Short mmCIF file of C-alpha atoms and ligand atoms in Angstrom, two decimals:
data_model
loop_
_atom_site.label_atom_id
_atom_site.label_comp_id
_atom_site.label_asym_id
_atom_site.label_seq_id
_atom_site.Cartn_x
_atom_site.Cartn_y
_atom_site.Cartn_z
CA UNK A 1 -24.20 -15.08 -6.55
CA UNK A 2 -24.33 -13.86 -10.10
CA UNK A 3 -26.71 -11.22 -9.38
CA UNK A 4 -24.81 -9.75 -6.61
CA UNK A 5 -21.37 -9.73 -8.80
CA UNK A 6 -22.94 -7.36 -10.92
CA UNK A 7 -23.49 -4.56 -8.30
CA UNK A 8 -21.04 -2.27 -6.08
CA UNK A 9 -20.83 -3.05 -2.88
CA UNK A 10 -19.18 -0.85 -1.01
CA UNK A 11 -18.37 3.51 -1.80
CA UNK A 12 -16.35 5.62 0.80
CA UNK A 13 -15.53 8.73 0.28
CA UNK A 14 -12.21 10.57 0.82
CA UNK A 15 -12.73 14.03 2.46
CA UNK A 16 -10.05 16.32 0.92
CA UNK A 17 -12.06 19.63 0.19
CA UNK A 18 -12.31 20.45 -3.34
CA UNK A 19 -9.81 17.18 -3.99
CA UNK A 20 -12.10 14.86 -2.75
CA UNK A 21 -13.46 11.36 -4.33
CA UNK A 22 -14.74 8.43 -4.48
CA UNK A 23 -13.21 4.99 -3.81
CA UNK A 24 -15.68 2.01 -4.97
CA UNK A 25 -15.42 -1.55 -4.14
CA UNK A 26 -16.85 -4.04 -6.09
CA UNK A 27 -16.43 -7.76 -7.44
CA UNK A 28 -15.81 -7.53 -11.04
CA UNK A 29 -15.49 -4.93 -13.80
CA UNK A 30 -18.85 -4.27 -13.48
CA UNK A 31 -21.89 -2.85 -15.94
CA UNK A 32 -21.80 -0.01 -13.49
CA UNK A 33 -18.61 1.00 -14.66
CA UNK A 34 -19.49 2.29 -17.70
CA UNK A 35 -22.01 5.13 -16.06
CA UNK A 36 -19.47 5.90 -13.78
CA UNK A 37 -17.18 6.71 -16.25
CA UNK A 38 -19.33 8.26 -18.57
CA UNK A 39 -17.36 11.55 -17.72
CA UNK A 40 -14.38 10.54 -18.63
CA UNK A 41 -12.58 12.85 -21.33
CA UNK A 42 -12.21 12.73 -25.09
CA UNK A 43 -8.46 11.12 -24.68
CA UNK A 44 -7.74 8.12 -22.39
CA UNK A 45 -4.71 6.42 -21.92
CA UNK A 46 -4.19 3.07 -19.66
CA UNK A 47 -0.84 2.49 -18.18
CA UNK A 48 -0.15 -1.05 -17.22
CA UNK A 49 2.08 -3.61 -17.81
CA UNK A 50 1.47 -7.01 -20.01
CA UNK A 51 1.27 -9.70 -16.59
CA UNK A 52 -1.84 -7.68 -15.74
CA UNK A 53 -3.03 -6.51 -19.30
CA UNK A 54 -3.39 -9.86 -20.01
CA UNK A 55 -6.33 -10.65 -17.10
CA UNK A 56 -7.93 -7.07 -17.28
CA UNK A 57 -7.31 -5.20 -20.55
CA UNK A 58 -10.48 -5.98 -22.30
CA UNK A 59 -12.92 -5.85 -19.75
CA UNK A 60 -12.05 -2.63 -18.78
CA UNK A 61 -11.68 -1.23 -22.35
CA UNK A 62 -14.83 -3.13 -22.98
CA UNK A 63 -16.62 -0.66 -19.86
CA UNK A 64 -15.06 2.79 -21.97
CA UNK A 65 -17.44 4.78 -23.24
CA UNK A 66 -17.32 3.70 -26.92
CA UNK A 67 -16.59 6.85 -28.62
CA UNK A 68 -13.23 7.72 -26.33
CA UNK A 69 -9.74 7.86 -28.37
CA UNK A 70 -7.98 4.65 -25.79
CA UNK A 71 -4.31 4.53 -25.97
CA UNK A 72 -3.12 2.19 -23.73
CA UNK A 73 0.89 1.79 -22.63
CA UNK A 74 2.38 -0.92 -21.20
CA UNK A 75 5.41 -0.56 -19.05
CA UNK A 76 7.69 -3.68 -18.03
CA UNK A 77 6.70 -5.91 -14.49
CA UNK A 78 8.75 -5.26 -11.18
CA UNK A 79 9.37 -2.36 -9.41
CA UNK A 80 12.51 -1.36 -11.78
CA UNK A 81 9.81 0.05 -14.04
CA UNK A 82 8.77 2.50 -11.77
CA UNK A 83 11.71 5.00 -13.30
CA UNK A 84 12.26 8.06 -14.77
CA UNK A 85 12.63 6.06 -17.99
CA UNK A 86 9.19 4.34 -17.78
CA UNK A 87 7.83 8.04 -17.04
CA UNK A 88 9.49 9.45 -20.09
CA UNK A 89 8.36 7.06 -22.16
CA UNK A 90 4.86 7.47 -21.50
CA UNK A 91 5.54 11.30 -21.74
CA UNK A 92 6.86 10.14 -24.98
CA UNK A 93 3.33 8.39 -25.65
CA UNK A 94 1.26 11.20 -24.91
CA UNK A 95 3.00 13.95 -26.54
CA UNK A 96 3.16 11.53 -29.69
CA UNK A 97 -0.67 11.34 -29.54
CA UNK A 98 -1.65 14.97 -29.20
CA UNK A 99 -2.84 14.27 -26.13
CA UNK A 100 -4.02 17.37 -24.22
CA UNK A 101 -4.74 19.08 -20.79
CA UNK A 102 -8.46 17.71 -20.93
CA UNK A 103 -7.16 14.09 -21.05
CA UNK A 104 -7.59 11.06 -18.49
CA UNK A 105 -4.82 8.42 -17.19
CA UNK A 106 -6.11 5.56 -15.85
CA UNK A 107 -3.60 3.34 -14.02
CA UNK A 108 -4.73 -0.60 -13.98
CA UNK A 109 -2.41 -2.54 -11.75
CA UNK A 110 -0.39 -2.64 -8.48
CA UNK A 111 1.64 -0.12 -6.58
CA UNK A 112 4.27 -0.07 -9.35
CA UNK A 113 1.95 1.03 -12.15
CA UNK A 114 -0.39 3.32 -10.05
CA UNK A 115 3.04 5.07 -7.97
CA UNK A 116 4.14 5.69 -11.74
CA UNK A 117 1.18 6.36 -13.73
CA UNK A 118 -0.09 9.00 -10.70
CA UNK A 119 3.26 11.00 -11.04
CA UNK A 120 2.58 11.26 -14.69
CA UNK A 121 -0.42 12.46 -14.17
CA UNK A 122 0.62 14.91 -11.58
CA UNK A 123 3.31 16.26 -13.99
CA UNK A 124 1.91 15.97 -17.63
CA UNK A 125 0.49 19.58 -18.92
CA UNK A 126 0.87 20.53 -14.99
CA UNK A 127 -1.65 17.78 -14.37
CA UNK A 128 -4.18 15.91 -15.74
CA UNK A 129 -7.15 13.78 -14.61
CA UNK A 130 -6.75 10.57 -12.93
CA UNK A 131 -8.01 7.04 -12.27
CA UNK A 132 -6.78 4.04 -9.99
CA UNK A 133 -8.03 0.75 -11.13
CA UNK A 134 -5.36 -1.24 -8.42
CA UNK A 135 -4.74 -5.21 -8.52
CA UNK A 136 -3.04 -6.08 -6.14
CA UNK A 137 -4.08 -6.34 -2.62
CA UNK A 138 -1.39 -3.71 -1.82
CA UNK A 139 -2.23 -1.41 -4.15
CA UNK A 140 -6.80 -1.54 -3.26
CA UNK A 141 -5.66 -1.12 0.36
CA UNK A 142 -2.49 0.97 0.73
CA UNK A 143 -0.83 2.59 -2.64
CA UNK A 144 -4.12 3.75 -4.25
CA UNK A 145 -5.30 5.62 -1.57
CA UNK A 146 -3.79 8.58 -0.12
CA UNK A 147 -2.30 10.71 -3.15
CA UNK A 148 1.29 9.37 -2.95
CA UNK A 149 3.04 8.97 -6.34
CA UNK A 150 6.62 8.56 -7.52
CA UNK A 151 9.33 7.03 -9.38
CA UNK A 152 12.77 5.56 -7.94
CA UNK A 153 16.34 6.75 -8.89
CA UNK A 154 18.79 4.48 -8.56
CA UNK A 155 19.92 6.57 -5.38
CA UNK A 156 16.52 5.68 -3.45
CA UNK A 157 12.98 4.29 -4.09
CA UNK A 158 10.26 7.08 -4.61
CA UNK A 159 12.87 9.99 -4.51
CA UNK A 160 10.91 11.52 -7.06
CA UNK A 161 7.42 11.63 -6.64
CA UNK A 162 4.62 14.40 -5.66
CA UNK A 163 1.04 14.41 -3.78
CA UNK A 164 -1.50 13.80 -6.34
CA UNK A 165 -5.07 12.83 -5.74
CA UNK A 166 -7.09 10.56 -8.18
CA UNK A 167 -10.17 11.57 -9.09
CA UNK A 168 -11.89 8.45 -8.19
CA UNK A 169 -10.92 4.29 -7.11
CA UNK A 170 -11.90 1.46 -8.71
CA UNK A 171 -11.57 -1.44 -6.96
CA UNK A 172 -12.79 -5.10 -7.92
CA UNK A 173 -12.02 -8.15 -5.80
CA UNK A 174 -12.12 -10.44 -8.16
CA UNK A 175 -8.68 -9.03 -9.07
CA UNK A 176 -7.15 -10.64 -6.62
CA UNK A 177 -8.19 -14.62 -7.94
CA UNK A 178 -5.03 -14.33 -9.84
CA UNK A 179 -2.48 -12.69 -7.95
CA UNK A 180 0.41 -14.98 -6.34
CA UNK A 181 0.17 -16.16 -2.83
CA UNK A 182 2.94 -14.18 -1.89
CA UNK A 183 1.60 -10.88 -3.30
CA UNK A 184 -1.41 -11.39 -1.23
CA UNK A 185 0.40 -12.16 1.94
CA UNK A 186 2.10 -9.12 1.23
CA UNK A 187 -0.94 -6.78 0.90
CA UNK A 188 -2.13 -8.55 4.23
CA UNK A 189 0.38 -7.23 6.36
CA UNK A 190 -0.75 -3.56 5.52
CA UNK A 191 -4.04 -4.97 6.56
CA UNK A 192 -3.05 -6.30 9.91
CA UNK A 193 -1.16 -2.80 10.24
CA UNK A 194 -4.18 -0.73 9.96
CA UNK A 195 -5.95 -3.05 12.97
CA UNK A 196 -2.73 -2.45 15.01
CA UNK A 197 -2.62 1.14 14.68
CA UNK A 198 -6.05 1.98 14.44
CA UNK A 199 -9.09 -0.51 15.12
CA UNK A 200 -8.61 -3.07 17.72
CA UNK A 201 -12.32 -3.96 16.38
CA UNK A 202 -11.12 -4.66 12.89
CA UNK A 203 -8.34 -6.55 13.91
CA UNK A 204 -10.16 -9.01 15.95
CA UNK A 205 -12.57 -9.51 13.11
CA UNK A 206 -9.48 -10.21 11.11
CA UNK A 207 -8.71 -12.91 13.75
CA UNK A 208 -12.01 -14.21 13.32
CA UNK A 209 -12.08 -14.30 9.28
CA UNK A 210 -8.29 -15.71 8.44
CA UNK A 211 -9.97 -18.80 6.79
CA UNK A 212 -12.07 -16.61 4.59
CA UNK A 213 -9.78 -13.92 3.56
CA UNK A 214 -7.18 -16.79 3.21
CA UNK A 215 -9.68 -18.13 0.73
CA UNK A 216 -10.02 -15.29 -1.20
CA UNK A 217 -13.71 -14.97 -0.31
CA UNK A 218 -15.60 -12.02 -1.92
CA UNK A 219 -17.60 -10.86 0.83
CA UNK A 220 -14.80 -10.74 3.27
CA UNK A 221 -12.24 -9.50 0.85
CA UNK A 222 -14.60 -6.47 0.53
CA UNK A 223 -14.76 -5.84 4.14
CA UNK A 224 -10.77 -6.04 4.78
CA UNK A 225 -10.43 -3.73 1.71
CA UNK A 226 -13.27 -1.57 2.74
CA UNK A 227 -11.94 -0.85 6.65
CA UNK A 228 -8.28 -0.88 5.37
CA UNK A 229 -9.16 2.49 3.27
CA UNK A 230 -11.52 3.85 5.62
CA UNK A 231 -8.72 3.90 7.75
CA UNK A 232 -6.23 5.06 5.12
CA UNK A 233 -8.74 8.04 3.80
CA UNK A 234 -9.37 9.40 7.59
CA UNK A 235 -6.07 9.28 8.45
CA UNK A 236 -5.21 10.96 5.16
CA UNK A 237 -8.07 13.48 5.11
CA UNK A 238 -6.75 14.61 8.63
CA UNK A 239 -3.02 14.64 7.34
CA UNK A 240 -2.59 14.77 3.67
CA UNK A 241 1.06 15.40 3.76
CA UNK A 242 2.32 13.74 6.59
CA UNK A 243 2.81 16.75 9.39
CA UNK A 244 1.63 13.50 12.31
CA UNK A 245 -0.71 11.58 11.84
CA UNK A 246 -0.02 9.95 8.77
CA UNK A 247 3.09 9.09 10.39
CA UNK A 248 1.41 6.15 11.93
CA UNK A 249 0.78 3.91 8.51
CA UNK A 250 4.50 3.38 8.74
CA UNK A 251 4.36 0.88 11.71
CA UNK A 252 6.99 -1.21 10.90
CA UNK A 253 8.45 0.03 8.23
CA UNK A 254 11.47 1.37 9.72
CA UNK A 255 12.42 -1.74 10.28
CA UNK A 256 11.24 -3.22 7.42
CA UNK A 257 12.84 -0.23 5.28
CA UNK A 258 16.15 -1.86 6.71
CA UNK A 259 15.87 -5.79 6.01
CA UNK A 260 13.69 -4.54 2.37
CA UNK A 261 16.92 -2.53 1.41
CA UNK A 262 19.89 -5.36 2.56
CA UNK A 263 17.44 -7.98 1.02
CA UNK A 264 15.83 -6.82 -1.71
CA UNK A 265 16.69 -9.81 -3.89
CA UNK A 266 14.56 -11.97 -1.47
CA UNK A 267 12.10 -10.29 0.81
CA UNK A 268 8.59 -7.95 -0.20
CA UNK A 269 7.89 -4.91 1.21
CA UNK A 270 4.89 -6.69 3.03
CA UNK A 271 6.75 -9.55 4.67
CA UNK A 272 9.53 -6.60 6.06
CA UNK A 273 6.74 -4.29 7.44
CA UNK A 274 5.31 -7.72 9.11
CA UNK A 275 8.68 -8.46 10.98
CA UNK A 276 8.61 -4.65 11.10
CA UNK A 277 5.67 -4.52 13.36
CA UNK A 278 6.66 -7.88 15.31
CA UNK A 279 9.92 -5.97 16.25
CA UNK A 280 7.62 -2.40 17.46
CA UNK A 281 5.45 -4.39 19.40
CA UNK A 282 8.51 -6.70 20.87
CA UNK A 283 10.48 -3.48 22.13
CA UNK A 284 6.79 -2.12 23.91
CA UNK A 285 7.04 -5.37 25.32
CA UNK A 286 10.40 -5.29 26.45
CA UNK A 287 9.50 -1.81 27.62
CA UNK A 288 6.55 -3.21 29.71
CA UNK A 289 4.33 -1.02 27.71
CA UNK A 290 2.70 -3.80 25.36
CA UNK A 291 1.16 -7.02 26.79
CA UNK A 292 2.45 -9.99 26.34
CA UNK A 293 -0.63 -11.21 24.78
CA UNK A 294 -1.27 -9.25 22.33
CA UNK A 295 2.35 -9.59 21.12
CA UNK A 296 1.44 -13.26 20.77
CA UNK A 297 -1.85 -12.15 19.22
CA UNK A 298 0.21 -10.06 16.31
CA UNK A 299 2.56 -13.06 15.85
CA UNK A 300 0.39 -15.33 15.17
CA UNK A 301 -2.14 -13.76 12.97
CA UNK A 302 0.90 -12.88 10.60
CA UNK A 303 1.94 -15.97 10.85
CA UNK A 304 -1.51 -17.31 9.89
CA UNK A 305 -1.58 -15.26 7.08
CA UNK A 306 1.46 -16.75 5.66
CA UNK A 307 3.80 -14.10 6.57
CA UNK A 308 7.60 -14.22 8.20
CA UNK A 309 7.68 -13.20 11.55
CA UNK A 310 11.84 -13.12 12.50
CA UNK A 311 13.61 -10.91 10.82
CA UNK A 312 16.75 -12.56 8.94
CA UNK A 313 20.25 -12.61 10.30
CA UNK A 314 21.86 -8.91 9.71
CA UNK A 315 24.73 -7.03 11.39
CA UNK A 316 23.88 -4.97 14.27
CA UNK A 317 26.05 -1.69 12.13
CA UNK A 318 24.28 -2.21 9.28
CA UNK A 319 20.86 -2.31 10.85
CA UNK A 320 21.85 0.89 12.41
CA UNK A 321 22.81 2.25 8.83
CA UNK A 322 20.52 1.66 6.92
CA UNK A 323 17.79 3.17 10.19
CA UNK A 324 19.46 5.92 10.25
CA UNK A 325 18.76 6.86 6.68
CA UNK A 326 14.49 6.63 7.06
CA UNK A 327 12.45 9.64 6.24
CA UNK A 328 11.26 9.73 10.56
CA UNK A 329 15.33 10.28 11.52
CA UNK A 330 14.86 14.17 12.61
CA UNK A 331 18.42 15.64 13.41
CA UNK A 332 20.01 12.61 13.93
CA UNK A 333 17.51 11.52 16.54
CA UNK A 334 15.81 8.01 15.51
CA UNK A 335 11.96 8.22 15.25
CA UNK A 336 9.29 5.04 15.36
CA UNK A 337 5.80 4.14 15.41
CA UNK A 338 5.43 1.73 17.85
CA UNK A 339 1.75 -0.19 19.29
CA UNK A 340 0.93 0.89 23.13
CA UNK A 341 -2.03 -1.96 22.82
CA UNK A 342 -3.92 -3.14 19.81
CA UNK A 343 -5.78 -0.91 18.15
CA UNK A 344 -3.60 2.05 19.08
CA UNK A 345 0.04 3.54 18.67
CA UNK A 346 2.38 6.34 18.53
CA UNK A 347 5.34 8.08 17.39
CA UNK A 348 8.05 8.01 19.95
CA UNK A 349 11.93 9.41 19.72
CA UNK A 350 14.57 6.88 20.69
CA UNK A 351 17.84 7.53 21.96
CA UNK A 352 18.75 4.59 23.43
CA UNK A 353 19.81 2.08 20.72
CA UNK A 354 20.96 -1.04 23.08
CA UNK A 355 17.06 -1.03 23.39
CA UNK A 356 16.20 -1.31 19.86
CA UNK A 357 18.79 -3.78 19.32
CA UNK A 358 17.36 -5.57 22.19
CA UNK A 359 13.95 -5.93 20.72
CA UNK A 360 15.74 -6.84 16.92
CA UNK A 361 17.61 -9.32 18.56
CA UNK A 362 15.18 -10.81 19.99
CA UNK A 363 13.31 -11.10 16.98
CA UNK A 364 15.97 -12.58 14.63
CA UNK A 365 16.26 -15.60 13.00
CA UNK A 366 19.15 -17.53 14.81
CA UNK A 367 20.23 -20.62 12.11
CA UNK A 368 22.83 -21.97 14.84
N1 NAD B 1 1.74 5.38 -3.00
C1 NAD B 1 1.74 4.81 -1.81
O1 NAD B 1 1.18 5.33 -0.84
C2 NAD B 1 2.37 3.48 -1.68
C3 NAD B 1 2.12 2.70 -0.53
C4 NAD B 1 2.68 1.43 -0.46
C5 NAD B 1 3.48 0.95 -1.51
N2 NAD B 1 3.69 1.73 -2.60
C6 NAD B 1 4.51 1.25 -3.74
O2 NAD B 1 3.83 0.14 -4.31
C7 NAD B 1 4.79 -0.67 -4.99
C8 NAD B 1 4.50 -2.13 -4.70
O3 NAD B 1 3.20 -2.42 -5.16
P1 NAD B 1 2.71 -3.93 -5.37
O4 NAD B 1 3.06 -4.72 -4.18
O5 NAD B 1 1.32 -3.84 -5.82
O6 NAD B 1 3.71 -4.46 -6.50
P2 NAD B 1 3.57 -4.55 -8.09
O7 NAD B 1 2.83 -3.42 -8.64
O8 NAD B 1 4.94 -4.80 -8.60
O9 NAD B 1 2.70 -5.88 -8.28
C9 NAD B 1 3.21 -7.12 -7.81
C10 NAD B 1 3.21 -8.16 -8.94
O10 NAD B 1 1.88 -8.60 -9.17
C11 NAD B 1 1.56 -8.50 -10.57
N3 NAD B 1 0.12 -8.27 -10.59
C12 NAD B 1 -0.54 -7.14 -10.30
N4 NAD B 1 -1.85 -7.36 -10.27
C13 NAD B 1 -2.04 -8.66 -10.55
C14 NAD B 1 -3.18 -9.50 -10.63
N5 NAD B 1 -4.41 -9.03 -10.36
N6 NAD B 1 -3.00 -10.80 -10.95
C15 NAD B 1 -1.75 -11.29 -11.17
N7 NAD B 1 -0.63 -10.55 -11.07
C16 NAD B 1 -0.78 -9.26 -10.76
C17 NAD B 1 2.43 -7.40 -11.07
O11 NAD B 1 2.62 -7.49 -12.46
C18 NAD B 1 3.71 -7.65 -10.26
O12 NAD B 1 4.48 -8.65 -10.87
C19 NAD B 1 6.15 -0.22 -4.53
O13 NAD B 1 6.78 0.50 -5.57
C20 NAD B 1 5.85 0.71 -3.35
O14 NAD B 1 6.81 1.74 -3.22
C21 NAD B 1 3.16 2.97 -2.69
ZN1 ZN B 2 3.92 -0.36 3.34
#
């Protein structure tokens, strides 16, 4: 309904002291916007990139307070922007345009542009304000939340990076009309994550809406957004710099981390982390400490979704490798989220690799 578009539907709030803010959920660049951002600074610049600029450029310059100086950069698409190059060059910008300590960035776009744009922020004058207006399904429910940003070296992604909060979320669903099919999948499997670890409740309803969200409807878009950063912002608000807790958004990435990095030509972050979790919950299984049903239960609501659930063929060495190398591996002694039932998990050392390999295995692909 037309009438409806126009308002916000859902606010949360992220509890971080005096760090704290708002994220908002609405359907379109709004006629809110503008009295939400009538704080914003003297100097404004949006970082994006020219895929995106293209959709949502003008309607948000169009909700800018009218007397702002609005520079706007544009960096290139895919994640080999997010460098130390893209981040001098908006240095570069800045500097150029006498911007000062009192300015605002506003990041409008997906992971890469908000991971990139938030470390600039963090780092320019010793840090300036900043705003998170993310596009991508990813990005509303995972990379604009939390206070994570960074840039990759060619050594590692995010090597460089630092804990910077915004100081408020904007996110619109209608965003997400023109993002591919395979970027939405993608954003989905952080969604089915959060039920896993977290809300049994949420990932039910999930079960219950996979038409809807599937269709891209408003209403339930706003709900899987709106419990996917609930999540994110209580977990984060209890551990903003990973000490435990936060330790548990990175079900399945371990494994994921592995097929992402000897397949990065061909597989998204979000399809990894979803064969990712199918391998966690297969070794509980194998461990008799997941039920077989709801192993089925994960499988098929990724698979519903439209994302991969076997892992592709990769050597047993190299799988070790590249595990060895994640940011959990303490002393030598291989870390991993894994599901005890839906709705819950934990952090558990392994030591016994012949039961990992089991459970990836198991889960693999087998083209003979
Ligand atoms: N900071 C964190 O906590 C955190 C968490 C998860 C992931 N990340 C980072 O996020 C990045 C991945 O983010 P992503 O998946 O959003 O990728 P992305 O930013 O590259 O966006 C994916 C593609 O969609 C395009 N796009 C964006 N919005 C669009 C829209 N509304 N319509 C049409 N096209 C659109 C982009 O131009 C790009 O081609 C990675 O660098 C990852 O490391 C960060
Ligand atoms: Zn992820």
């Amino acid at each position: 309904m037309q009438a409806d578009s126009q308002t916000l539907i859902h606010r949360i709030d992220v509890g971080l002291a005096e760090r704290s803010y708002p994220i908002h959920i609405g359907r379109q660049l709004n006629s809110e916007l503008p009295l939400l951002l009538s704080n914003l600074p003297q100097q404004v610049c949006i970082i994006t990139n020219a895929t995106i600029a293209a959709h949502y450029l003008a309607p948000l310059q169009a909700a800018l307070p009218s007397d702002r100086t609005v520079l706007v950069h544009a960096i290139a698409d895919g994640e080999h922007a997010k460098s130390l190059t893209s981040y001098a060059e908006i240095m570069d910008t800045l500097i150029a345009a006498g911007f000062n300590r009192d300015c605002a960035l506003l990041a409008l776009g997906g992971g890469v542009v908000g991971d990139l744009a938030g470390f600039v922020a963090a780092t320019y004058q010793r840090g300036v304000d900043f705003y998170q207006f993310p596009t991508t399904l990813l990005a509303q429910v995972d990379s604009s939340v939390g206070g994570k940003t960074a840039v990759n070296h060619p050594g590692g992604k995010n090597l460089i990076g630092a804990f910077y909060q915004p100081k408020a979320v904007f996110i619109y669903t209608d965003c997400l009309n023109t993002l591919s099919s395979r970027d939405f999948a993608c954003g989905l499997a952080e969604v089915v994550k959060y039920g896993v670890i977290y809300d049994a409740e949420f990932f039910s309803w999930l079960e219950q809406n996979q038409a809807q969200l599937l269709a891209r409807d408003p209403e339930t878009l706003a709900y899987a957004i709106k419990r996917s950063c609930e999540i994110k912002a209580e977990i984060v608000a209890a551990d903003e710099r990973e000490q435990g807790l936060r330790a548990l958004l990175n079900l399945g990435h371990t494994f994921g981390h592995a097929i992402e990095a000897e397949y990065y030509h061909s597989w998204r972050h979000g399809e990894a982390v979803a064969v990712g979790t199918v391998i966690a919950a297969h070794y509980m299984r194998l461990q008799e400490q997941f039920t077989e049903s709801d192993y089925q239960r994960i499988v098929r609501l990724l698979k519903n979704l439209g994302l991969p659930t076997q892992a592709p063929a990769l050597d047993e060495l190299k799988w070790q490798q590249r595990m060895q190398r994640d940011k959990k591996v303490k002393s030598g002694r291989m870390r991993f989220i894994l599901p005890t039932r839906i709705g819950h998990a934990e952090m558990r050392t392994i030591t016994d690799w012949s039961a990992i390999w089991q459970a990836i295995s198991a889960v693999t692909e087998h083209t003979d």
